[in-house]
Short mmCIF file of C-alpha atoms in Angstrom, two decimals:
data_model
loop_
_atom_site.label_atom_id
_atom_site.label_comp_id
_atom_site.label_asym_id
_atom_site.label_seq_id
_atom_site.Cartn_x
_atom_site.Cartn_y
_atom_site.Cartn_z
CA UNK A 1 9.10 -7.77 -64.52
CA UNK A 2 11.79 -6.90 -66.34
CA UNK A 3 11.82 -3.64 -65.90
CA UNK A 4 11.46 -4.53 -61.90
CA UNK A 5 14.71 -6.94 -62.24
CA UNK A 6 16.53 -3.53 -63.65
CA UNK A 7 15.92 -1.76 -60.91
CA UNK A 8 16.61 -4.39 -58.12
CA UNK A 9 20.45 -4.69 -59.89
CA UNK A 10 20.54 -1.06 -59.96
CA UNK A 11 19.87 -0.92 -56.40
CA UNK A 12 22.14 -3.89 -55.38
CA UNK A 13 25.14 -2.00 -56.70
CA UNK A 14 24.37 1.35 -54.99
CA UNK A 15 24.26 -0.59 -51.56
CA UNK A 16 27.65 -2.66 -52.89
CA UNK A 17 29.57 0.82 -54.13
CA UNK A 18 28.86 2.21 -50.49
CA UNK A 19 28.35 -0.05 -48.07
CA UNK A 20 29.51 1.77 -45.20
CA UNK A 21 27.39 4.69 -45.31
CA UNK A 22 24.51 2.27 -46.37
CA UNK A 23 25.63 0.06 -42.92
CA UNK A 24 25.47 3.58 -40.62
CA UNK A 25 22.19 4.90 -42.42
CA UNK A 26 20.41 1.57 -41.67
CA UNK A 27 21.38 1.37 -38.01
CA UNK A 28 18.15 2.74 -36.76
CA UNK A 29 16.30 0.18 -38.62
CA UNK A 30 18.73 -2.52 -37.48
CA UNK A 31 18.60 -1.86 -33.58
CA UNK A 32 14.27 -1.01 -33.97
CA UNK A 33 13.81 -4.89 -36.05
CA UNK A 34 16.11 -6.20 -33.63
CA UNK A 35 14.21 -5.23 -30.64
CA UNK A 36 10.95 -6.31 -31.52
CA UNK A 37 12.30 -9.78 -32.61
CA UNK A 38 14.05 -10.06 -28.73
CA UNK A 39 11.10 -9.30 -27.36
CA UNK A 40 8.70 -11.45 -28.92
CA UNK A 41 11.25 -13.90 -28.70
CA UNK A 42 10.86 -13.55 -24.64
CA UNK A 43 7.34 -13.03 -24.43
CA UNK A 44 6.54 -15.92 -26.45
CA UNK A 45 8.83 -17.95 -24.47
CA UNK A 46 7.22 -16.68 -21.34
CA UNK A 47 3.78 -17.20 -22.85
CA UNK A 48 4.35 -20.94 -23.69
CA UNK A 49 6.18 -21.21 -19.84
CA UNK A 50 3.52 -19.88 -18.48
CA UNK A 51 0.97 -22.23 -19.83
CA UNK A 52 2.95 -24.73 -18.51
CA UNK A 53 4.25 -23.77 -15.20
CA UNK A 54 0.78 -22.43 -14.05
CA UNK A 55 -0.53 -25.76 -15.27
CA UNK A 56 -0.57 -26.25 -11.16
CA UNK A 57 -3.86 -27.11 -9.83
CA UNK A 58 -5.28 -30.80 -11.13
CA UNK A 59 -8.45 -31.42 -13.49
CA UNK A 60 -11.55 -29.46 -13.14
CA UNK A 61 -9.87 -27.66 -9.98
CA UNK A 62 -9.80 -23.82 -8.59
CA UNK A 63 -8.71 -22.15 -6.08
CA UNK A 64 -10.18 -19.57 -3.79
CA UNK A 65 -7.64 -16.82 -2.38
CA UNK A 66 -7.30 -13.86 -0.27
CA UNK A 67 -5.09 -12.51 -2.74
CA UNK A 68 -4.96 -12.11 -6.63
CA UNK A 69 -2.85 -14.66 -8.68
CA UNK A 70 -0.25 -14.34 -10.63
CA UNK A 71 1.03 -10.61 -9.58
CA UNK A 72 0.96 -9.44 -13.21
CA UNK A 73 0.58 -6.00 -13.70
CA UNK A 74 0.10 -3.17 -11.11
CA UNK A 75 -2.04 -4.47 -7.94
CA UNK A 76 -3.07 -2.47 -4.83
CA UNK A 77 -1.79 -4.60 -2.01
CA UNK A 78 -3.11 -2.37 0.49
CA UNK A 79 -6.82 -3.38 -0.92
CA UNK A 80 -6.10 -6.50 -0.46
CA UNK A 81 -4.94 -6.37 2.64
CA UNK A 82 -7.97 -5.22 4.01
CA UNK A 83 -9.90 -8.13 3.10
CA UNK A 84 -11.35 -10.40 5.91
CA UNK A 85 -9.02 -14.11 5.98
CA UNK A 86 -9.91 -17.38 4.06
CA UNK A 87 -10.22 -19.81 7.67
CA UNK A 88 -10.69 -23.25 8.27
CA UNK A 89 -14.43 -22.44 8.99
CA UNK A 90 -15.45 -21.21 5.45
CA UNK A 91 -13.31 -24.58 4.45
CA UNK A 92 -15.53 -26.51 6.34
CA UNK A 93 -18.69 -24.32 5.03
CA UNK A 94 -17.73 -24.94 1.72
CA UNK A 95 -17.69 -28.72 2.41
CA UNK A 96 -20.44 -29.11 3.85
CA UNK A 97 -22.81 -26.78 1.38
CA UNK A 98 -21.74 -26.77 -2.13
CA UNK A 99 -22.99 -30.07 -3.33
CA UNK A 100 -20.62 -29.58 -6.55
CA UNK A 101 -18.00 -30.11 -4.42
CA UNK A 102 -15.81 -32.95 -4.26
CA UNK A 103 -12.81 -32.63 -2.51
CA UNK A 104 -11.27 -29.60 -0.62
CA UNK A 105 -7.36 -28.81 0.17
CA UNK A 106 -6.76 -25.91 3.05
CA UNK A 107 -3.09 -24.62 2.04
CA UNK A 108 -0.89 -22.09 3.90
CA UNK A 109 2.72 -21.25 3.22
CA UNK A 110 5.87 -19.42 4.38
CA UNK A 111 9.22 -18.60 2.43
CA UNK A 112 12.64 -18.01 3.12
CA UNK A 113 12.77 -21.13 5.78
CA UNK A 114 16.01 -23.01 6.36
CA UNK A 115 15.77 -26.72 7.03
CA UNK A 116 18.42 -28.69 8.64
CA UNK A 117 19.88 -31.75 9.59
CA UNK A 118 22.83 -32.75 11.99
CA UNK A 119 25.09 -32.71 9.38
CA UNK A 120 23.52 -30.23 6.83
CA UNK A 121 21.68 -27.34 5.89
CA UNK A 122 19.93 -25.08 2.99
CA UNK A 123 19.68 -22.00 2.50
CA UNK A 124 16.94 -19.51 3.67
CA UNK A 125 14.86 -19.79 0.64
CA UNK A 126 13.24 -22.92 1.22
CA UNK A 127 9.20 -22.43 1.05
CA UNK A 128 7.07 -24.67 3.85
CA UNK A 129 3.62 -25.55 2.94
CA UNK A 130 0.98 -26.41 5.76
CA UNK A 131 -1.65 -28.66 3.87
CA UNK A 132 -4.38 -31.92 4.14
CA UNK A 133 -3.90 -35.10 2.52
CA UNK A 134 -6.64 -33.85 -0.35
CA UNK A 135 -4.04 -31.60 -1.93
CA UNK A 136 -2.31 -34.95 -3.66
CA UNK A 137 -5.45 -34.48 -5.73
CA UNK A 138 -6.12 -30.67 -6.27
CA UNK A 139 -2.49 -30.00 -6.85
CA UNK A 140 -1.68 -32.68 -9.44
CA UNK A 141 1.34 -33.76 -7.37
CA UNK A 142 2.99 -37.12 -7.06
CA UNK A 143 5.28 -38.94 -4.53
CA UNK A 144 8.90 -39.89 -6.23
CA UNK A 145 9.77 -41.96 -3.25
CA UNK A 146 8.01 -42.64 0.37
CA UNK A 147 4.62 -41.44 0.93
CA UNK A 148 2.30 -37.99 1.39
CA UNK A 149 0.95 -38.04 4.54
CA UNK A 150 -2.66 -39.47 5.97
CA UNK A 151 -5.89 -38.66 6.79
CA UNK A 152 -4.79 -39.52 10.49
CA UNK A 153 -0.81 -37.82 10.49
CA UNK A 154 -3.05 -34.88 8.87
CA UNK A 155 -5.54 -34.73 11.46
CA UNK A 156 -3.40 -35.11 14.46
CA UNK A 157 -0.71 -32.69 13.16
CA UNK A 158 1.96 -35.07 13.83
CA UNK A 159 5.83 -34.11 12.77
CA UNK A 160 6.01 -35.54 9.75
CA UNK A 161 7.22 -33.84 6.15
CA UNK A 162 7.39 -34.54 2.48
CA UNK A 163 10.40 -32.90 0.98
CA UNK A 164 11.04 -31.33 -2.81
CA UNK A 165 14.05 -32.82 -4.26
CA UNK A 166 16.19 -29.62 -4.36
CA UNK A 167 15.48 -29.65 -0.71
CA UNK A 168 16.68 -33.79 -0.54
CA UNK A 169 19.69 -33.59 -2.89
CA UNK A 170 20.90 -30.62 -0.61
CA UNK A 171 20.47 -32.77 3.03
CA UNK A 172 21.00 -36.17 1.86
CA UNK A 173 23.10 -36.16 -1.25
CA UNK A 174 22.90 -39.78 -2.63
CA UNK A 175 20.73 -41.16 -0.80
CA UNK A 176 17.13 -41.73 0.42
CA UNK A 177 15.87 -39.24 2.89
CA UNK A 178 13.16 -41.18 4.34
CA UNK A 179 12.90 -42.24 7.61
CA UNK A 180 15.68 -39.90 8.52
CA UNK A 181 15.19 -36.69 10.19
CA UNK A 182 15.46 -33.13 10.08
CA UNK A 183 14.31 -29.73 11.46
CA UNK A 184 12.38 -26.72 10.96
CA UNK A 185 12.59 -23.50 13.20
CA UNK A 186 14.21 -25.81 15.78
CA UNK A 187 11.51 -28.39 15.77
CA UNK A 188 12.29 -32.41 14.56
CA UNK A 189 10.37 -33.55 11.73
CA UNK A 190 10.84 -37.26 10.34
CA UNK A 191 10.71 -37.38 6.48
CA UNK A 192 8.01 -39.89 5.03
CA UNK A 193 8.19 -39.03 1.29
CA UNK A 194 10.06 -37.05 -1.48
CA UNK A 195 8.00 -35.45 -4.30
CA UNK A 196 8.36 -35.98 -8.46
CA UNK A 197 10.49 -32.85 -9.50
CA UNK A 198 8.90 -30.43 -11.00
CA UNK A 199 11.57 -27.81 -12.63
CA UNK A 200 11.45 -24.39 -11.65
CA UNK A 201 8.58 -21.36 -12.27
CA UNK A 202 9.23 -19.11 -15.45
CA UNK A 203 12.84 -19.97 -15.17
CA UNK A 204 12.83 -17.66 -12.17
CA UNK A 205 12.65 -19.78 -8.89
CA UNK A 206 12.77 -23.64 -7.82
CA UNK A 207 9.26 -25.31 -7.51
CA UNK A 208 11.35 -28.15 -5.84
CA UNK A 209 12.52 -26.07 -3.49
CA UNK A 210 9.90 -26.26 -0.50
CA UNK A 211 8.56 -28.44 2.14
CA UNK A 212 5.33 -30.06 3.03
CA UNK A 213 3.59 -30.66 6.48
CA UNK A 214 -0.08 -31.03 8.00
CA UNK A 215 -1.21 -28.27 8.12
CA UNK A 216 -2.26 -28.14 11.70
CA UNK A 217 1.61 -28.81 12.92
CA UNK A 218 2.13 -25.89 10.09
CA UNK A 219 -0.12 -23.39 12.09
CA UNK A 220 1.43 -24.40 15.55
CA UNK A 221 5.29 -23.41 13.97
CA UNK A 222 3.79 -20.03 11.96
CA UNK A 223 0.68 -19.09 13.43
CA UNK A 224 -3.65 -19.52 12.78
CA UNK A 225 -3.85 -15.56 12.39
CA UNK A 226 -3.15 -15.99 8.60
CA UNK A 227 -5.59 -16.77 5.52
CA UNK A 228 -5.33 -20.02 3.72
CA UNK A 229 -5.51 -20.67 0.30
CA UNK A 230 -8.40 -23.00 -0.83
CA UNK A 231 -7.95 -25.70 -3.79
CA UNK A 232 -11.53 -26.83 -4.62
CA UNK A 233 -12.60 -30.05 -7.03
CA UNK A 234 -15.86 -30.39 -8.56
CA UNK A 235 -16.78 -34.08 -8.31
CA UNK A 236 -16.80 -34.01 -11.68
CA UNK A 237 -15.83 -31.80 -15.43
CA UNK A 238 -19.20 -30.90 -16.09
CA UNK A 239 -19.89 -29.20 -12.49
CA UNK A 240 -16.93 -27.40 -12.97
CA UNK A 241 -18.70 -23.84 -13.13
CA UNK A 242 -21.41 -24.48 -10.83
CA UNK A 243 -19.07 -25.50 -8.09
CA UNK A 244 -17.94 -22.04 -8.70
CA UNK A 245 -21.11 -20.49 -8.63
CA UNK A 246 -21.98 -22.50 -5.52
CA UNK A 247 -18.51 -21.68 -3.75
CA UNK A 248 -18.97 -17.71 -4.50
CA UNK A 249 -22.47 -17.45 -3.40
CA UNK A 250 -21.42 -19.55 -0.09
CA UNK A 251 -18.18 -16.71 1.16
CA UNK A 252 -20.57 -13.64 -0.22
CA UNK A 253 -23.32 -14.66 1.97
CA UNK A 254 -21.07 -15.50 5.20
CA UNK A 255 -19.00 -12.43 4.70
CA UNK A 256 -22.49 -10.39 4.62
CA UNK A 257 -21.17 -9.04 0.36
CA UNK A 258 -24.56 -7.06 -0.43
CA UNK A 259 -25.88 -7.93 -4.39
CA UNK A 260 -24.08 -4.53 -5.75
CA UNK A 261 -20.11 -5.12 -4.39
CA UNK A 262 -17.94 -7.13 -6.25
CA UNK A 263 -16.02 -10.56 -4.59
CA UNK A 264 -13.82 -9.66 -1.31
CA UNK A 265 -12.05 -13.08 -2.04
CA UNK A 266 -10.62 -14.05 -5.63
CA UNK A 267 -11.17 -16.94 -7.51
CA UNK A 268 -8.75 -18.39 -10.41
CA UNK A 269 -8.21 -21.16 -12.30
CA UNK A 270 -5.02 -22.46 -14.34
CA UNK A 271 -7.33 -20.42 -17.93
CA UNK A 272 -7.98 -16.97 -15.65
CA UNK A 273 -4.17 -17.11 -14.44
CA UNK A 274 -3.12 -16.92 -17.45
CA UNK A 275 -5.50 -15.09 -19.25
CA UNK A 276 -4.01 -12.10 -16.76
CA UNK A 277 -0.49 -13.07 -17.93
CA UNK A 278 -1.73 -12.53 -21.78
CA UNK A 279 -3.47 -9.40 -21.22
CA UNK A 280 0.22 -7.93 -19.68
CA UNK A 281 1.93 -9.75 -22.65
CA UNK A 282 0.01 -8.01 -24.94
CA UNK A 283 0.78 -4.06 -22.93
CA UNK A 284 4.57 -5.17 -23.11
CA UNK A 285 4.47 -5.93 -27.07
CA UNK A 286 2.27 -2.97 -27.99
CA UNK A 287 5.22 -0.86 -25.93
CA UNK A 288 7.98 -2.92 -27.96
CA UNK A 289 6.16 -2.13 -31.49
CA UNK A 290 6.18 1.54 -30.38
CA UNK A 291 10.21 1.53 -29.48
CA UNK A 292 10.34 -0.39 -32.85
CA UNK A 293 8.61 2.40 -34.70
CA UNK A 294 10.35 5.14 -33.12
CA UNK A 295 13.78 3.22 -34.43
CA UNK A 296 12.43 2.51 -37.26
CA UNK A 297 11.68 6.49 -37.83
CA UNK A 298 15.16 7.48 -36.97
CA UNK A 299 16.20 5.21 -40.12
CA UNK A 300 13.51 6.50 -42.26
CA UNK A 301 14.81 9.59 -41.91
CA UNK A 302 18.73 8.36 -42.68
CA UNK A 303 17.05 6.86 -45.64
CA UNK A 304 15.59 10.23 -46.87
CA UNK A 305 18.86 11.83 -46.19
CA UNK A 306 20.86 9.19 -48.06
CA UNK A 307 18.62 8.72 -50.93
CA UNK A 308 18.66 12.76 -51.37
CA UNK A 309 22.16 12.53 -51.43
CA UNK A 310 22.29 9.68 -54.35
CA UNK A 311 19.69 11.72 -56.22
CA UNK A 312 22.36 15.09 -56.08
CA UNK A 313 25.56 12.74 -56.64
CA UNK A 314 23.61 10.79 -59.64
CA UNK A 315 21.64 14.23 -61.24
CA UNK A 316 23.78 13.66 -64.49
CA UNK A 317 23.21 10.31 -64.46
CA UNK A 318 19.22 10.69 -64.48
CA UNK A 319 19.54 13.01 -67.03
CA UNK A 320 21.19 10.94 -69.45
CA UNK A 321 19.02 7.95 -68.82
CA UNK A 322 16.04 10.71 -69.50
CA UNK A 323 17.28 12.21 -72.44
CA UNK A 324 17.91 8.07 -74.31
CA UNK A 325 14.26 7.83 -73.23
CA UNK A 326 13.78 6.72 -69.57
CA UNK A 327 10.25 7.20 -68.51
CA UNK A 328 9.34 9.01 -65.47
CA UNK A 329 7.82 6.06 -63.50
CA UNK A 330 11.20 4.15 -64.11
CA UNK A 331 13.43 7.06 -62.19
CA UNK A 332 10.18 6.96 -59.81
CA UNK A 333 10.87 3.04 -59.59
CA UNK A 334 14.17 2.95 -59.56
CA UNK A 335 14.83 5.25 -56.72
CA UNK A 336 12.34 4.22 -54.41
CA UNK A 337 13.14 0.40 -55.15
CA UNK A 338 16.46 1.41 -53.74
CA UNK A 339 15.17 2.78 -50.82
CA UNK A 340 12.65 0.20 -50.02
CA UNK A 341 15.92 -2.48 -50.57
CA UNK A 342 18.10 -0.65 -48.32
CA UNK A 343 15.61 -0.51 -45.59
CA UNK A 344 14.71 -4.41 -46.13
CA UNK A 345 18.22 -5.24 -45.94
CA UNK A 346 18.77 -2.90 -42.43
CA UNK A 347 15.30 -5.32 -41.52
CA UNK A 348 16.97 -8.57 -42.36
CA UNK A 349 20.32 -7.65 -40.41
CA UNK A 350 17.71 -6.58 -37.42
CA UNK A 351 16.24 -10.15 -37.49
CA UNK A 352 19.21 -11.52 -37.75
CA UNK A 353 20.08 -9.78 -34.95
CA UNK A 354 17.28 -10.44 -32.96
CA UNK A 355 17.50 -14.32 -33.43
CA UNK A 356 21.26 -13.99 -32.16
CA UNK A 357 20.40 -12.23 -28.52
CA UNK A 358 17.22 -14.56 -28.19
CA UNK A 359 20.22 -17.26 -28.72
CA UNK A 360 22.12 -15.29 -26.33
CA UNK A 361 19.51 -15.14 -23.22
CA UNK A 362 18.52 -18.81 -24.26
CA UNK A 363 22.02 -19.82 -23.46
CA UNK A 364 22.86 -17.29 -20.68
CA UNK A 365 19.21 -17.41 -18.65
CA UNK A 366 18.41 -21.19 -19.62
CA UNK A 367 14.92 -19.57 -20.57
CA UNK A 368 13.45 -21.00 -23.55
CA UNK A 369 12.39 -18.73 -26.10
CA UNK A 370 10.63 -18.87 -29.35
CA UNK A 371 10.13 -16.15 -32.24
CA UNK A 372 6.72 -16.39 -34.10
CA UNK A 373 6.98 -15.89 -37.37
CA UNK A 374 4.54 -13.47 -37.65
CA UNK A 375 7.19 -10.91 -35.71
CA UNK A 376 9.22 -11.76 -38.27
CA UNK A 377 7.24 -10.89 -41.37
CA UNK A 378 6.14 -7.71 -39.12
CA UNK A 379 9.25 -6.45 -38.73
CA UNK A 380 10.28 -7.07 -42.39
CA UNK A 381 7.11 -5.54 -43.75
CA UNK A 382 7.37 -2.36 -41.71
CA UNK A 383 11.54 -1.90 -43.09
CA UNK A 384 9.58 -1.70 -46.28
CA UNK A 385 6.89 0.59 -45.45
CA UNK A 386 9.60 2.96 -44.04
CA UNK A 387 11.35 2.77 -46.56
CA UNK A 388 8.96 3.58 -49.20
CA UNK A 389 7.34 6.07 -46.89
CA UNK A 390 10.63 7.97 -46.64
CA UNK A 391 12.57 7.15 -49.85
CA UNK A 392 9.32 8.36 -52.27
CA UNK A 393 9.91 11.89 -51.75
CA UNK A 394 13.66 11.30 -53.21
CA UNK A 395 12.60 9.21 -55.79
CA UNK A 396 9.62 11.74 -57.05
CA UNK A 397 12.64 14.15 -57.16
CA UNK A 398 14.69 12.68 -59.07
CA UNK A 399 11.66 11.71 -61.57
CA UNK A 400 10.79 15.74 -61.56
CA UNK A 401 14.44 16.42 -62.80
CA UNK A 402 14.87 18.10 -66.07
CA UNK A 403 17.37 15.99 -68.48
CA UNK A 404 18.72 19.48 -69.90
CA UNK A 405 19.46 21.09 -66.59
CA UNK A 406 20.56 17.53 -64.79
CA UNK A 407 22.83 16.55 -67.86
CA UNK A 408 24.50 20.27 -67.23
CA UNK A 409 25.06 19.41 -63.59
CA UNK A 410 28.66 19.28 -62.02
#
């Protein structure tokens, strides 16, 4: 131990007599730690927002879709696009013959809408969702003021809406929108209700930001040629995977799928939408250990250079600790504590580092972020394994030294 606390002081004070060159040697190390603990930092934070945000649908609900969720990852549209629609007769088929089934929500949507008033109007980004009264209960929604609309508003497709707040704070700042009116593509709508905010998606875009309307007064503003999006309720928990079951074997058989071909629809829940966010979170942080390791490679080999530097500046030095007696293993220790300290303290700036941009994108992107603390003790624990992979071959050098021939050194 004592011998270890020697060699730690020894090392200390040839980081403290050069500092700079120390500070310029460690800068791969620095910039590789500092990477990994940004992006860890992000994915983290996106992993934990992600859980959250795509918390959407309500208990013991899916959803069956023409099109995959999420968009993570590379995805053939042009597959996709191919498929036959989702239409309001395989919502009705699924009603009527998948006992598991409790309650069914049609859904169809269309961004970049403006809504208006006489006075008043958004921007082009507003999202308008055509819907039935059952989507109060797949969606896990809930009414801040006013109402959602009936079974009979519903039904009839009558102009009524439900607004998202961003969408009510922009038209009628300070007040209560409903029973005023406003309009879509031209057409008057009279607002009944104003949903609970929500926040906004990843930190990316507004989920308050839309519009909702029966759906069939949706279809006669954007058209029936387009596929819906299905939210489907077991009646209860435990049918939960058997409404599934039921659901999938209903669309294969109508859309003639033989035994051997996979789904031509998709099916997700809040778990599988996620699940395909993890599995790209997990490409993304294998990538950032690789650009961490290729920094961290670049310092090694400033560490090899410096520490084969201090063994040629300190050659006389070795050879008079050798000749009073030093043992081979303490040069050997000595030296390649040194290097292993120089490339933990290049790891420790990196973290520190990588806490302060994480800070800094917190702050700038109002995107919460959070670095595990395994990252942390990875990052530390591969500045030491660098370090003693690169500074051993110094230190075994300077242990070879001869004390006659290294005390006769200029």
């Amino acid at each position: 131990m004592r011998a270890f606390l020697d060699n730690l002081r020894l090392a200390l004070g040839t980081f403290l007599g050069n500092p700079l060159r120390s500070l310029l040697t460690l800068l791969g190390i620095v910039i590789g730690v500092a990477t990994v603990i940004t992006m860890m930092g992000l994915i983290e934070g996106l992993r934990m927002k992600v859980n959250k945000d795509l918390g959407r649908m309500g208990a013991h609900t899916f959803q069956v879709t023409k099109w995959p969720a999420g968009g993570f990852g590379r995805i053939n549209w042009a597959k996709y696009a191919k498929r036959p629609d989702i239409g309001m007769d395989d919502v009705h088929a699924i009603m009527e013959s998948c006992p598991s089934v409790g309650v069914v929500a049609p859904t169809d949507d269309d961004g970049g809408q403006k809504v208006a008033t006489a006075t008043a109007e958004t921007r082009p980004s507003v999202r308008v969702f055509g819907t039935q009264t059952n989507y109060m209960v797949t969606s896990g929604l809930t009414v801040q003021s006013g109402r959602f609309f009936n079974e009979v508003e519903a039904l009839d497709g009558r102009s009524v809406v439900v607004l998202g707040t961003d969408v009510a704070d922009v038209l009628f700042p300070g007040m209560d929108p409903v029973g005023h009116e406003v309009r879509i593509k031209g057409r008057p709508f009279r607002v009944i209700g104003v949903l609970q905010r929500r926040g906004s998606m990843l930190g990316m875009f507004s989920l308050d930001n839309q519009v909702m309307m029966p759906l069939r007064i949706f279809q006669q503003l954007y058209g029936k040629n387009r596929s819906l999006d299905v939210d489907v309720q077991a009646r209860e928990p435990a049918l939960f995977q058997k409404a599934q079951d039921e659901v999938a074997t209903l669309l294969r058989r109508r859309r003639g799928v033989s035994s051997d071909m996979p789904n031509d629809f998709e099916m997700h829940t809040n778990e599988s939408v996620t699940a395909s966010f993890n599995q790209l979170s997990v490409v993304i942080t294998i990538a950032g250990i690789g650009v961490c390791l290729l920094s961290l490679v670049v310092g090694g080999i400033g560490i090899l250079n410096i520490m084969l530097v201090s063994v040629m500046e300190r050659t006389k030095e070795i050879g008079v600790r050798k000749a009073l007696g030093a043992k081979r293993r303490r040069i050997l220790g000595q030296f390649a504590t040194e290097a292993v300290l120089l490339a933990l303290m290049g790891g420790a700036l990196g973290v520190g580092l990588g806490f302060g941009l994480v800070f800094l994108a917190d702050w700038v992107l109002r995107f919460p972020m959070f670095v595990p603390p395994w990252a942390v003790a990875l990052a530390l624990a591969m500045s030491c394994g660098v370090g003693l992979l690169f500074g051993i071959y110094p230190a075994a050098r300077a242990a070879k030294l001869d004390p006659v021939e290294a005390m006769r050194a200029d």
